[in-house]
Amino acid sequence: MATRDTKTNFRFAISLSVLNHLGRNLYRNFITILGEAISNSWDADAKNVWINIDRENSIFSIKDDGTGMSSDDFQSKFLKIGYSKRSDGKTKTARNRPYIGAKGIGKLALLSCAKRISIFSKTSGAAYIGGVIDNSGLDEAITNDLVPEEYPLEDLNFDLIAELAKEHNQGTIIVFEDTKDQLRNSIDYLKKLLAMSFRFTLFDEEFSIFVNSDKVTVADLQDVMNTTEFLWRINAYMDDYVNGLSNLKCESLELTAPLNIKGFLATVEKPRHLKITGSRERATIDLFVNGRLREKNVLKHIPTQRIIESYIYGQIHFDNMDQDGRDPFTSSREGIVENDKYFQSILDYLKRDALPEIMDKWDELRLERGNDGDEENTRKSKKERKARSLYSAAKDEYEPDDDAPAKDDVDHWLNDLREDAVFNLSSYADCFLSENLVRKYIKEHKIKLTKNAPAKIKTWKNQETRNKSKANISFDIRQGNDELIYLDMDLLALTAEGSKAGGAQSLWTDAVAYKPVRNIVGHTGLLTENAKSHLILCRENIKARVRKLISKKP
């Protein structure tokens, strides 16, 4: 018969090695590490966060003016791994801010970027409390497989905050000594990344972040703002960043999403403009939850393989992802759990609705401005796109200097000519190829000229000789001695088809119909819309007949 020892009380014992698995070796991104401290400051109802960098001494500090911690708070909340502010059902702070912290392990990020971390905290009217975590001592404790009760924190060195503590009535100061390589980045770099990572630091009047006394503002993203070309607002979103996009090439466009999301998507003039100056980062489409960046570059989950990916960036705000006790964030806090249903709904919306609409409109707007668009968009043929590129390259050679008195007028003229230039360039390419291919066909098949051809050749030769004489040109201007070059398509078709010319399925018939508009294109004239339609029809017929004709073997 089995017996039970009722005097023994069993309980969990957590080894300190769990810190490595939960946090110390999990965080790779310095901004993520700063983000955890800033998020704690936000959740503590701080109005200001000051980040101070001292590269010379390999020290940086993060200071806030939040509510601070008592001894009990520090022990039972901050040092309690897994403690969540939401455990009692609360989702907002006393200032009605939505809590960012959820799992209670984000604080472990602070252990990953320095050898010694000192935490000083005080509530209003109280003295500082806290302790020092020495990673070398922690390593030893982990090696010896100690439990938390066997690893006491070291005492604070108040000399570290002699300056920081001045006029610091309440809040928390964290000092990082003997940092790793995170401090190699410039102040401008850090400000840009913080501006990209925390929406509330840009637009919340009651929350500010400073780096070495410089406030992080929308101006830190000015490079991207200045080169933003087109903007789509999601569900009528507006903020100071969107309002500050002063160089847009058209009015902002609207996207209506069925989800409870908001934000914007935008494109820049050139792919290099997405590069954040002074950093290795690029602006991407990022997902924010309660004002904090939670997933950078969501397009990596739905790559389109379309050229617009090199031009587009934006922000999607979906605060519902962090409600009702949900926790969709990865353990490293650097992303969203990919199979989260809310995250999948955003990806589906982008893939099925937003991106197709944006791609089509972006292509249209780019082409209207004479720029390259999306070659995979069937709105325009490949030939027409190449004609637009050629026009754009040629147009640049005629644009006056910026200070030229008539610059605005000339720019207007060039824009007026764009659509006609693209049409004529495309048409001329067909004209050149079709006529020269028929000439080669006639020569290859050794077809005799029609009786009217010699007189036409003689007329054009004499005209050319007179023109060369007037121009004082003595060298040859035509390749070879091929007399067929003096014949246009109607005579070429008559020669090539012989007795078949003039029939119901005749190249000659199409060439005769083609000739009036073909001559206008050849003489750089501008066609009416009816003439363009006529030319397109004739051109397509001629191409089809030429293909059939030249496919024959001699």
PDB file of C-alpha atoms in Angstrom, residues 139 191 278:
ATOM      1  CA  ASP A 139      27.178  35.163 -14.471  1.00  0.00           C
ATOM      2  CA  LYS A 191      17.079  60.606 -32.064  1.00  0.00           C
ATOM      3  CA  GLY A 278      23.204  59.156 -40.391  1.00  0.00           C
TER       4      GLY A 278
END
